[in-house]
JSON list of C-alpha atoms in Angstrom, two decimals:
[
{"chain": "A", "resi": 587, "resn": "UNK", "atom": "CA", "xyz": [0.00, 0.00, 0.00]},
{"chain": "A", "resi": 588, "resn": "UNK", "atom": "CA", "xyz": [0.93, 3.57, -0.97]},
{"chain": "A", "resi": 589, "resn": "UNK", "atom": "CA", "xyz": [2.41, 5.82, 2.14]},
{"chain": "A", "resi": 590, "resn": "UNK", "atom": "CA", "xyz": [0.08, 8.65, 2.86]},
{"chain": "A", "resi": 591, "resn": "UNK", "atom": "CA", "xyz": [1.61, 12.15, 3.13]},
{"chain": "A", "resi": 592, "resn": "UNK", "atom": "CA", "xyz": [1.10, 14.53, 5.88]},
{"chain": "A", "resi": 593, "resn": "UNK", "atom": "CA", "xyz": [2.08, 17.73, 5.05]},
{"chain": "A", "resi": 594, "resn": "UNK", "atom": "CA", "xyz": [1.62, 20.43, 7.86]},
{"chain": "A", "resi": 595, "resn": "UNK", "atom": "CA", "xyz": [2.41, 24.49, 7.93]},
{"chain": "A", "resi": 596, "resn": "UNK", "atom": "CA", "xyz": [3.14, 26.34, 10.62]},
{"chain": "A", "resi": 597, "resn": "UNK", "atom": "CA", "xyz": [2.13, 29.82, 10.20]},
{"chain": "A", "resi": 598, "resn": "UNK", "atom": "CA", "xyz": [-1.52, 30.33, 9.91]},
{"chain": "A", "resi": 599, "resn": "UNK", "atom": "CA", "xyz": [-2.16, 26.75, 11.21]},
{"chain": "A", "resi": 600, "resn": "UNK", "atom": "CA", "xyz": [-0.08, 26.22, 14.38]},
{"chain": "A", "resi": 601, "resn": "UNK", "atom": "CA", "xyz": [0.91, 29.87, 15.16]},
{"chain": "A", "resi": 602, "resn": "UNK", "atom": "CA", "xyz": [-1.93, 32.09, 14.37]},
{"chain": "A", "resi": 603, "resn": "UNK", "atom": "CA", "xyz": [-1.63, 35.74, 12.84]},
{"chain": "A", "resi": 604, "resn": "UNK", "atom": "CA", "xyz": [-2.39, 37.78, 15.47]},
{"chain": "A", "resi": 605, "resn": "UNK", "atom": "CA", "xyz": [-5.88, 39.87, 15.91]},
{"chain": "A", "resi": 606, "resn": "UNK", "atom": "CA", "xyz": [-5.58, 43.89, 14.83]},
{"chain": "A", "resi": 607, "resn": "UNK", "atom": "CA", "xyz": [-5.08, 44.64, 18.83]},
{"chain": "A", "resi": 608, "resn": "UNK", "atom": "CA", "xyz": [-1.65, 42.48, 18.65]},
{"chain": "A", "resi": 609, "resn": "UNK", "atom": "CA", "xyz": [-3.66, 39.54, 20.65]},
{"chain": "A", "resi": 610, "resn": "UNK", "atom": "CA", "xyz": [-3.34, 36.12, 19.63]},
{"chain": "A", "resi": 611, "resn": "UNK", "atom": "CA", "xyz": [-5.99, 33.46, 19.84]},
{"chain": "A", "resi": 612, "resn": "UNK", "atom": "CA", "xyz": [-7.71, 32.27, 23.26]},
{"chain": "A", "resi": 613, "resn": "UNK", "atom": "CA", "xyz": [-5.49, 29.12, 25.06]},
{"chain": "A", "resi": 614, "resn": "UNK", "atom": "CA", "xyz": [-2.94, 29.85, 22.82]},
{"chain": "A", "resi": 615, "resn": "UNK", "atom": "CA", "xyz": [0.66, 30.26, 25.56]},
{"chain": "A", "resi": 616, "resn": "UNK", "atom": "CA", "xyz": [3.66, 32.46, 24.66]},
{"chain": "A", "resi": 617, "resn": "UNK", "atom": "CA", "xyz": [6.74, 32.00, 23.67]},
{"chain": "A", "resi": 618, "resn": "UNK", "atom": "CA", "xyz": [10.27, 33.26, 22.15]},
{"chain": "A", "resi": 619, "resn": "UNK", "atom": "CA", "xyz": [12.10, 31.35, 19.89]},
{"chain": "A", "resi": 620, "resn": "UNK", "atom": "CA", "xyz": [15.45, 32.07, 17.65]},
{"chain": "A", "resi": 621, "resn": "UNK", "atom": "CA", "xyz": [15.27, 31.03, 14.49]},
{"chain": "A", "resi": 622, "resn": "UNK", "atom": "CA", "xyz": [18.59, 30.04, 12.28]},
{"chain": "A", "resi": 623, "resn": "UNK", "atom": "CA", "xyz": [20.70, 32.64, 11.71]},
{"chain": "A", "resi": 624, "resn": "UNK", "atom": "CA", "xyz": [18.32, 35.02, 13.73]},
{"chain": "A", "resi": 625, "resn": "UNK", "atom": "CA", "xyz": [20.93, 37.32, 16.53]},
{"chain": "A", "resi": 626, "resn": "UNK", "atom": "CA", "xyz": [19.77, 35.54, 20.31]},
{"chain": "A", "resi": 627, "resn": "UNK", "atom": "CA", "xyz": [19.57, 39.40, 21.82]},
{"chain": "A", "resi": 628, "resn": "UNK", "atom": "CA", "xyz": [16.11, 39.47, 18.76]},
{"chain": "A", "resi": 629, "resn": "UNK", "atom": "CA", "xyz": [13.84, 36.17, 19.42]},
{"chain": "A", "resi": 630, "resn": "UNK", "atom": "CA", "xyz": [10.76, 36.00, 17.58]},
{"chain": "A", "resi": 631, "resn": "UNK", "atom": "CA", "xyz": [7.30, 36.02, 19.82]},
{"chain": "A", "resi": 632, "resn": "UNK", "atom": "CA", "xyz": [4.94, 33.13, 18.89]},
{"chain": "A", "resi": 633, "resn": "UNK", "atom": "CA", "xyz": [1.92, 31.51, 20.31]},
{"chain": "A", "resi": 634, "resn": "UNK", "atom": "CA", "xyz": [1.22, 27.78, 20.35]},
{"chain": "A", "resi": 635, "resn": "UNK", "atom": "CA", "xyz": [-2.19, 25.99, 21.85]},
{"chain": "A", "resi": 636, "resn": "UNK", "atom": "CA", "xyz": [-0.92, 23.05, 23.81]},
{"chain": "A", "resi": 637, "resn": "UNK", "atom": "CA", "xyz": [-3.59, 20.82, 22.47]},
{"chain": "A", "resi": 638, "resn": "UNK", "atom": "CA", "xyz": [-1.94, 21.19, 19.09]},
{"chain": "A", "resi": 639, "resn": "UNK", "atom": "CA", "xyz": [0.87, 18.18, 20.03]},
{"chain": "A", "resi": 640, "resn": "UNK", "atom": "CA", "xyz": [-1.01, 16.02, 21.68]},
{"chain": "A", "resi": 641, "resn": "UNK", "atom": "CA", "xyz": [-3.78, 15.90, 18.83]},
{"chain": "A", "resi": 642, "resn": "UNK", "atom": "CA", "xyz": [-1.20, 15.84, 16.14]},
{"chain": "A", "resi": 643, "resn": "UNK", "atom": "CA", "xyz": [0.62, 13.35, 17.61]},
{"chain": "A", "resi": 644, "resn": "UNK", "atom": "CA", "xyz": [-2.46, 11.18, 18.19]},
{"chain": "A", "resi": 645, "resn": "UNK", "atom": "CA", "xyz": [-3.61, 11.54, 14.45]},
{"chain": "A", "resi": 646, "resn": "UNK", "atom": "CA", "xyz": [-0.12, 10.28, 13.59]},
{"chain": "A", "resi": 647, "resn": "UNK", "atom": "CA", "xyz": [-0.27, 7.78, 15.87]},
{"chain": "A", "resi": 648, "resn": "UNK", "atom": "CA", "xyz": [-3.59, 6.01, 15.20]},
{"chain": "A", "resi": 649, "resn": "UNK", "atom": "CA", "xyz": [-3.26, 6.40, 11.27]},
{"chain": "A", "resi": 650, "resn": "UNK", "atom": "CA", "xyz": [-0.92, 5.52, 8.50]},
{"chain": "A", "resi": 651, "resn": "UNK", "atom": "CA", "xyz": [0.43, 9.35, 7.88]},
{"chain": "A", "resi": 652, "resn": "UNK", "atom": "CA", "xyz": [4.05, 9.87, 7.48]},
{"chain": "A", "resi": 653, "resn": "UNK", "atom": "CA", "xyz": [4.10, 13.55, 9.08]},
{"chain": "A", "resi": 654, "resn": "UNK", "atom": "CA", "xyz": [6.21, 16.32, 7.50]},
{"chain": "A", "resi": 655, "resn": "UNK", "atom": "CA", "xyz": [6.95, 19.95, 8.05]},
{"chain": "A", "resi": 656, "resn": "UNK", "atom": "CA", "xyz": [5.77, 21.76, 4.60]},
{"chain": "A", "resi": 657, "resn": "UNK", "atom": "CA", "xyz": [6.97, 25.57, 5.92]},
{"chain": "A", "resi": 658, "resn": "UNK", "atom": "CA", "xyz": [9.17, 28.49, 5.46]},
{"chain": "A", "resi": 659, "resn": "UNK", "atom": "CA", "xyz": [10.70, 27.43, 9.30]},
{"chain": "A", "resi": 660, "resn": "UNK", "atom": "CA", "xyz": [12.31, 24.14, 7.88]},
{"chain": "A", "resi": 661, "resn": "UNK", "atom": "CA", "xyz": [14.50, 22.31, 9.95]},
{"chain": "A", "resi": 662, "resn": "UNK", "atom": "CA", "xyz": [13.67, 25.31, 12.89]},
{"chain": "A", "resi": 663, "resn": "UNK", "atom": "CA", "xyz": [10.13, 23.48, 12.97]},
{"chain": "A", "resi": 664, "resn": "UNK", "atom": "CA", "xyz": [11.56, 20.44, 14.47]},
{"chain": "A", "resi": 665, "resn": "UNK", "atom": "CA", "xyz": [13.84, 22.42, 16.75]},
{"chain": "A", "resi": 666, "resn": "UNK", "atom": "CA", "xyz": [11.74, 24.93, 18.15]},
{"chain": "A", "resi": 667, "resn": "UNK", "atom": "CA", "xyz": [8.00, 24.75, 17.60]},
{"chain": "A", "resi": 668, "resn": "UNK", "atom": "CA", "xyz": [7.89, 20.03, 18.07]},
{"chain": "A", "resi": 669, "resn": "UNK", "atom": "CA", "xyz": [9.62, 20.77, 21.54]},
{"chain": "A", "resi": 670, "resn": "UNK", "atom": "CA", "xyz": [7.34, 23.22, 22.74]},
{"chain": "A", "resi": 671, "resn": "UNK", "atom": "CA", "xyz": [4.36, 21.16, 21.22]},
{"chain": "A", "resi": 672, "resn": "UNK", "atom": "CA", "xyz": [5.77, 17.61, 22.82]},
{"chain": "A", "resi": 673, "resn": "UNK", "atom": "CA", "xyz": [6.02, 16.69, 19.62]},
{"chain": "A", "resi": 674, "resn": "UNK", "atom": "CA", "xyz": [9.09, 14.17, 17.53]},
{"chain": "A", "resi": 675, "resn": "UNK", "atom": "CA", "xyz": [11.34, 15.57, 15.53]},
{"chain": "A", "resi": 676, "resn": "UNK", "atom": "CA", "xyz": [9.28, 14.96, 11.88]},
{"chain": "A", "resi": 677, "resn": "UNK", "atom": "CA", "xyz": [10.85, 15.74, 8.65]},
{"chain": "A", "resi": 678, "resn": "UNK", "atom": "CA", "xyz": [10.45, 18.65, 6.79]},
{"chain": "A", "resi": 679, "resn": "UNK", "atom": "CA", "xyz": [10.45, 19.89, 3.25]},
{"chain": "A", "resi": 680, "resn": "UNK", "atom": "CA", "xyz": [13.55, 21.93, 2.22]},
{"chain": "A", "resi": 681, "resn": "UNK", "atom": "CA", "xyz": [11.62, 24.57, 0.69]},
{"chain": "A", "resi": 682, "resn": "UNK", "atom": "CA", "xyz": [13.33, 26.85, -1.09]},
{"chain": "A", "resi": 683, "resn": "UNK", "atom": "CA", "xyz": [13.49, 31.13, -0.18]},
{"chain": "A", "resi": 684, "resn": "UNK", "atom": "CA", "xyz": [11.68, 32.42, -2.86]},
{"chain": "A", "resi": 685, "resn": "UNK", "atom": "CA", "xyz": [11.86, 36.32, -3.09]},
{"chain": "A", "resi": 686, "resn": "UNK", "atom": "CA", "xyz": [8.66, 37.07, -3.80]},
{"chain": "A", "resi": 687, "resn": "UNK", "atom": "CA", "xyz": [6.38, 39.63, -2.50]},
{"chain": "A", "resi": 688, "resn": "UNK", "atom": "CA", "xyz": [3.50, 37.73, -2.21]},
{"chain": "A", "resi": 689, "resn": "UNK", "atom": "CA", "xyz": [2.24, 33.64, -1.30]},
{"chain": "A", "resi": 690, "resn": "UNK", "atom": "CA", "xyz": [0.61, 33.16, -4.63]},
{"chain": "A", "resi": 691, "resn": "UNK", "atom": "CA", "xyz": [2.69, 34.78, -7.54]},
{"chain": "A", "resi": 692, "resn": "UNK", "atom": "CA", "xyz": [0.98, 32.58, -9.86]},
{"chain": "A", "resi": 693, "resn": "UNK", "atom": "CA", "xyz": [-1.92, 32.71, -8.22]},
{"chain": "A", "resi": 694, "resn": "UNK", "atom": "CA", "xyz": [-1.67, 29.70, -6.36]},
{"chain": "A", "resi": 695, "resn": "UNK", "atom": "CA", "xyz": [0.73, 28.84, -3.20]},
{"chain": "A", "resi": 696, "resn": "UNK", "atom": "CA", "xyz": [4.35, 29.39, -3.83]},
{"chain": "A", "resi": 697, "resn": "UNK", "atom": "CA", "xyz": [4.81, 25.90, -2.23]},
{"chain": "A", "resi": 698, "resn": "UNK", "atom": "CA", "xyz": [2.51, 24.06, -4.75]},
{"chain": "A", "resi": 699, "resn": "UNK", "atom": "CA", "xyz": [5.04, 23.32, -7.66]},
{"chain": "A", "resi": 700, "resn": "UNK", "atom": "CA", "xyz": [7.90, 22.21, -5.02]},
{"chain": "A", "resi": 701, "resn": "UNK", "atom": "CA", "xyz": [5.43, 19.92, -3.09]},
{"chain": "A", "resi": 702, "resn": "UNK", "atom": "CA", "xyz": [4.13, 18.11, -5.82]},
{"chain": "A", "resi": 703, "resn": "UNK", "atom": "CA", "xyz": [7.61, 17.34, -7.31]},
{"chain": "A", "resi": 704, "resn": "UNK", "atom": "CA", "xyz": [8.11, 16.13, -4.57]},
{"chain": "A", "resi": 705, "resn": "UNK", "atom": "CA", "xyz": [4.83, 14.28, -3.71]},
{"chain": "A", "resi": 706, "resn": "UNK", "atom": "CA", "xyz": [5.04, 12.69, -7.29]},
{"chain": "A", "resi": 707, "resn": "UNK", "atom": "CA", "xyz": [2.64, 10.12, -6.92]},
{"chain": "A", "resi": 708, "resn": "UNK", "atom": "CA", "xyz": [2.43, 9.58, -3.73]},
{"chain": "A", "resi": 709, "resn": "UNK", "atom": "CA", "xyz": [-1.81, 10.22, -1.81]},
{"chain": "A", "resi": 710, "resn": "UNK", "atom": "CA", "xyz": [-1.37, 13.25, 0.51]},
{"chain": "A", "resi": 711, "resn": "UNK", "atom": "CA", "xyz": [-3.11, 15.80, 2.84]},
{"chain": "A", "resi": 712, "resn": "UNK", "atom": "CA", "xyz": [-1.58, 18.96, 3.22]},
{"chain": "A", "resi": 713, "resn": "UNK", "atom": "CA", "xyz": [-2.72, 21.38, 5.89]},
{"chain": "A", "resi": 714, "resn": "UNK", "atom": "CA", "xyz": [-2.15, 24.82, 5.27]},
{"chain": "A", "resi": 715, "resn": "UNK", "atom": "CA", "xyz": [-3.80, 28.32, 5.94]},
{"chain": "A", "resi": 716, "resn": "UNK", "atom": "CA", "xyz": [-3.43, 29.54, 2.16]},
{"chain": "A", "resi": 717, "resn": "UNK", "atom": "CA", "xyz": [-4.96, 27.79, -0.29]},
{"chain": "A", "resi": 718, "resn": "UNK", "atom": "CA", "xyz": [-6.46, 29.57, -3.48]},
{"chain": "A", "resi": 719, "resn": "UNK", "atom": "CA", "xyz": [-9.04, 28.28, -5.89]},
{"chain": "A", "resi": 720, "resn": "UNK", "atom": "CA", "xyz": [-6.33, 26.82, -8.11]},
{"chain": "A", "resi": 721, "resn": "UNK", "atom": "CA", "xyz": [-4.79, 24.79, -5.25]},
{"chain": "A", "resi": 722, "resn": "UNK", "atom": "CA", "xyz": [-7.93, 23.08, -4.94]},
{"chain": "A", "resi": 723, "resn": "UNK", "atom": "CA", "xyz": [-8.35, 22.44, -8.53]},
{"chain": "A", "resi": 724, "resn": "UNK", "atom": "CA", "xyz": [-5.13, 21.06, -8.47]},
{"chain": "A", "resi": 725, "resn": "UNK", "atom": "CA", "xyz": [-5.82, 18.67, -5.44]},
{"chain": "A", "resi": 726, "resn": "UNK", "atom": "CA", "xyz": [-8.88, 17.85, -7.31]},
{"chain": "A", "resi": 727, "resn": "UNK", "atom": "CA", "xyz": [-6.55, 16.78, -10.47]},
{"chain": "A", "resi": 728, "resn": "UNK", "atom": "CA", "xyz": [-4.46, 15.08, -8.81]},
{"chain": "A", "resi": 729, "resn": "UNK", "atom": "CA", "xyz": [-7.07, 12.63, -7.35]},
{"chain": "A", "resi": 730, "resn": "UNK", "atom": "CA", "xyz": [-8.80, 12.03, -10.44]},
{"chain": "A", "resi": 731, "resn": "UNK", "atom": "CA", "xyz": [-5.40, 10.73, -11.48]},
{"chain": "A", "resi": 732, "resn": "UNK", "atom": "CA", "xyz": [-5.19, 8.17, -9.23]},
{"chain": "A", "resi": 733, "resn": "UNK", "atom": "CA", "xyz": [-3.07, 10.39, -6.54]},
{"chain": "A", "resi": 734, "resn": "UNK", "atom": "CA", "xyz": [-5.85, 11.12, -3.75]},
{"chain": "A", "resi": 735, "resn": "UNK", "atom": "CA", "xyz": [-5.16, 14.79, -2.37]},
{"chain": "A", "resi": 736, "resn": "UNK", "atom": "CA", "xyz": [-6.95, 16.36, 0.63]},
{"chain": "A", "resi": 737, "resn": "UNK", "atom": "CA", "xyz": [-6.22, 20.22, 1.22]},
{"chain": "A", "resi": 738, "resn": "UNK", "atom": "CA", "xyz": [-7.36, 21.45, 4.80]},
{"chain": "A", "resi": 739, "resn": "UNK", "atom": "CA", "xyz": [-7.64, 24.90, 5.16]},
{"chain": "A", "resi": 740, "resn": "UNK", "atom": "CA", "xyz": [-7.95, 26.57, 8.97]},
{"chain": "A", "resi": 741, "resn": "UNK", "atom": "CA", "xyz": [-8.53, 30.42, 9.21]},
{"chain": "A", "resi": 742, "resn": "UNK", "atom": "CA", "xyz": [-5.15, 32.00, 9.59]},
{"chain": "A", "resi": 743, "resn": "UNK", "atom": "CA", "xyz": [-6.12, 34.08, 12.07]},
{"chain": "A", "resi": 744, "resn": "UNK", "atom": "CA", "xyz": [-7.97, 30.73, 14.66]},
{"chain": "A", "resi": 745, "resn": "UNK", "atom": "CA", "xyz": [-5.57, 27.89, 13.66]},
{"chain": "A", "resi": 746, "resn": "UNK", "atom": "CA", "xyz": [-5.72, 24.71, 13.86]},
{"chain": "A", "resi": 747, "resn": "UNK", "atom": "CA", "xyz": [-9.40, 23.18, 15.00]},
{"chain": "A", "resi": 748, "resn": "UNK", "atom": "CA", "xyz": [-10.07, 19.90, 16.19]},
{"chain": "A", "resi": 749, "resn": "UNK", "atom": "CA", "xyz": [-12.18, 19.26, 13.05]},
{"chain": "A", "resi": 750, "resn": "UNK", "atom": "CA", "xyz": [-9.57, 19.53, 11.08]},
{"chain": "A", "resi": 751, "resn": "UNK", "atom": "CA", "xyz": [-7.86, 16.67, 12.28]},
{"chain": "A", "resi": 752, "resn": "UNK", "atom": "CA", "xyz": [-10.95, 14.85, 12.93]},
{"chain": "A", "resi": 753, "resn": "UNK", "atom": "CA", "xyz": [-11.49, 15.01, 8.58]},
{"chain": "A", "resi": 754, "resn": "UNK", "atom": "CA", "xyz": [-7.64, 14.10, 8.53]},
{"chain": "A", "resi": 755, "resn": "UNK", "atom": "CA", "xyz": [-8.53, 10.98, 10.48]},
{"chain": "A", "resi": 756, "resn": "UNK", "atom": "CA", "xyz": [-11.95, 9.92, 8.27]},
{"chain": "A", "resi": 757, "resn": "UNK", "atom": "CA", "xyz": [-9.75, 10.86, 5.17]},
{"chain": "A", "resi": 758, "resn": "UNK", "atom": "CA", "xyz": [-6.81, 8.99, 5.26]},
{"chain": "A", "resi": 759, "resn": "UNK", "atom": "CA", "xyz": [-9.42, 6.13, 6.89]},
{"chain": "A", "resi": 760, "resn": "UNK", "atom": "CA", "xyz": [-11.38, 5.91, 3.83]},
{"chain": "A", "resi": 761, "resn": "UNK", "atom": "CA", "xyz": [-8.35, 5.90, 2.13]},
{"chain": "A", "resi": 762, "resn": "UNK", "atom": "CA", "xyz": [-6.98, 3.22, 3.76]},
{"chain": "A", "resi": 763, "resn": "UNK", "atom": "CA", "xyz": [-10.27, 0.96, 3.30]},
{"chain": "A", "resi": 764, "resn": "UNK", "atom": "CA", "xyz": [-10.20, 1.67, -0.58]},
{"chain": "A", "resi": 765, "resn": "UNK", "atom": "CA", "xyz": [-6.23, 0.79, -0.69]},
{"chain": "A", "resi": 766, "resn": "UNK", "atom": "CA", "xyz": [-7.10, -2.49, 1.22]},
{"chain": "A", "resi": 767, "resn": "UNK", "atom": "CA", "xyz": [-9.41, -3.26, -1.38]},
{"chain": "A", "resi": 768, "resn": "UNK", "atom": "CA", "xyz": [-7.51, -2.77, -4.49]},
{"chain": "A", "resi": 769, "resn": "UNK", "atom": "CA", "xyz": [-5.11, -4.80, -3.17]},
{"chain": "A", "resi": 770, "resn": "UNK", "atom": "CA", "xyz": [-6.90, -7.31, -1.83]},
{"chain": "A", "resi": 771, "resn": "UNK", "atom": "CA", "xyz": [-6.61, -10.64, -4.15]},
{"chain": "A", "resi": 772, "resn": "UNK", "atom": "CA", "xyz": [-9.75, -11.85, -5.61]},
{"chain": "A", "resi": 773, "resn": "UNK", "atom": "CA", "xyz": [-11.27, -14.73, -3.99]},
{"chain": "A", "resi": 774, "resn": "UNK", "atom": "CA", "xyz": [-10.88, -18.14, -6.08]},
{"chain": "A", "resi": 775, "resn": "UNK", "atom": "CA", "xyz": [-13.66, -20.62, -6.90]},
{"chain": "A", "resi": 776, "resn": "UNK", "atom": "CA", "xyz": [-13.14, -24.25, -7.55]},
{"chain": "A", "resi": 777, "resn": "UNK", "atom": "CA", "xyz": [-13.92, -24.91, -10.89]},
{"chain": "A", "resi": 778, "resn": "UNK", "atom": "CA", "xyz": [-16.85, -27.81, -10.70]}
]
């Protein structure tokens, strides 16, 4: 059976833009982290919901999803923000740094042509706070090719929901149950 694809963002889905007043989301706890190649006397303020880990790491856990960081942080995910979540040190996709002035240059996610070189064939879900209309098209393309593709979308500026996860978990389910049965060998009849 194919190896389904987790691919989570930070920004926007773990750390949530802040409201107009500077305030981040309710439960959400503070913190300061230092990025790579970031001077220690400047850390960077962000706000995590300690639920976050322990859900993710359940979904993970109970599933068949091979979880990987798909954000502008990189390798800083696993170091900074999977600590303070109680979460393993996953993978992540070396993005590249794009200068661009905006997430959708072509209209759609910068991210979208390195992740699916990099997907290739393989099923995924991608959770991610910026999605456009052509993302979705594109998910929707690449399951009517045979490569099933789930985009989850939380509001940038809430995070992360429990219902998000929960459609991650009947998702990759049902996609487990349909892999089961194309694999599954045919019974055989005697011949009489």
């Amino acid at each position: 059976m194919r190896q389904l694809r987790l691919l989570i963002d930070i920004d926007g889905v773990l750390i949530p833009f802040p409201d107009p007043d500077g305030s981040a989301p309710a439960g959400h706890v503070h913190h300061h982290v230092v990025p790579s190649g970031r001077d220690p006397s400047a850390p960077v303020p962000i706000w995590l919901h300690p639920a976050h880990g322990p859900m993710l790491r359940a979904v993970t856990q109970t599933s068949r999803l091979a979880p990987r960081w798909c954000t502008s942080w990189r390798h800083d995910a696993s170091r900074h923000i999977a600590p303070l979540l109680g979460l393993p040190p996953w993978p992540h996709l070396n993005l590249p740094r794009p200068q661009i002035n905006t997430s959708h240059p072509n209209g759609y996610l910068w991210k979208r042509d390195f992740v699916d070189a990099w997907l290739d064939d393989a099923p995924a879900i991608w959770i991610d706070d910026d999605f456009t209309a052509l993302d979705r098209a594109w998910a929707t393309q690449r399951t009517a090719h045979g490569r099933p593709t789930l985009l989850v979308q939380p509001d940038p500026h809430i995070g992360l929901l429990p219902k998000h996860l929960t459609s991650v978990e009947r998702w990759a389910s049902g996609f487990d149950r349909t892999q089961a049965r194309s694999t599954r060998k045919p019974r055989e009849y005697p011949v009489r």
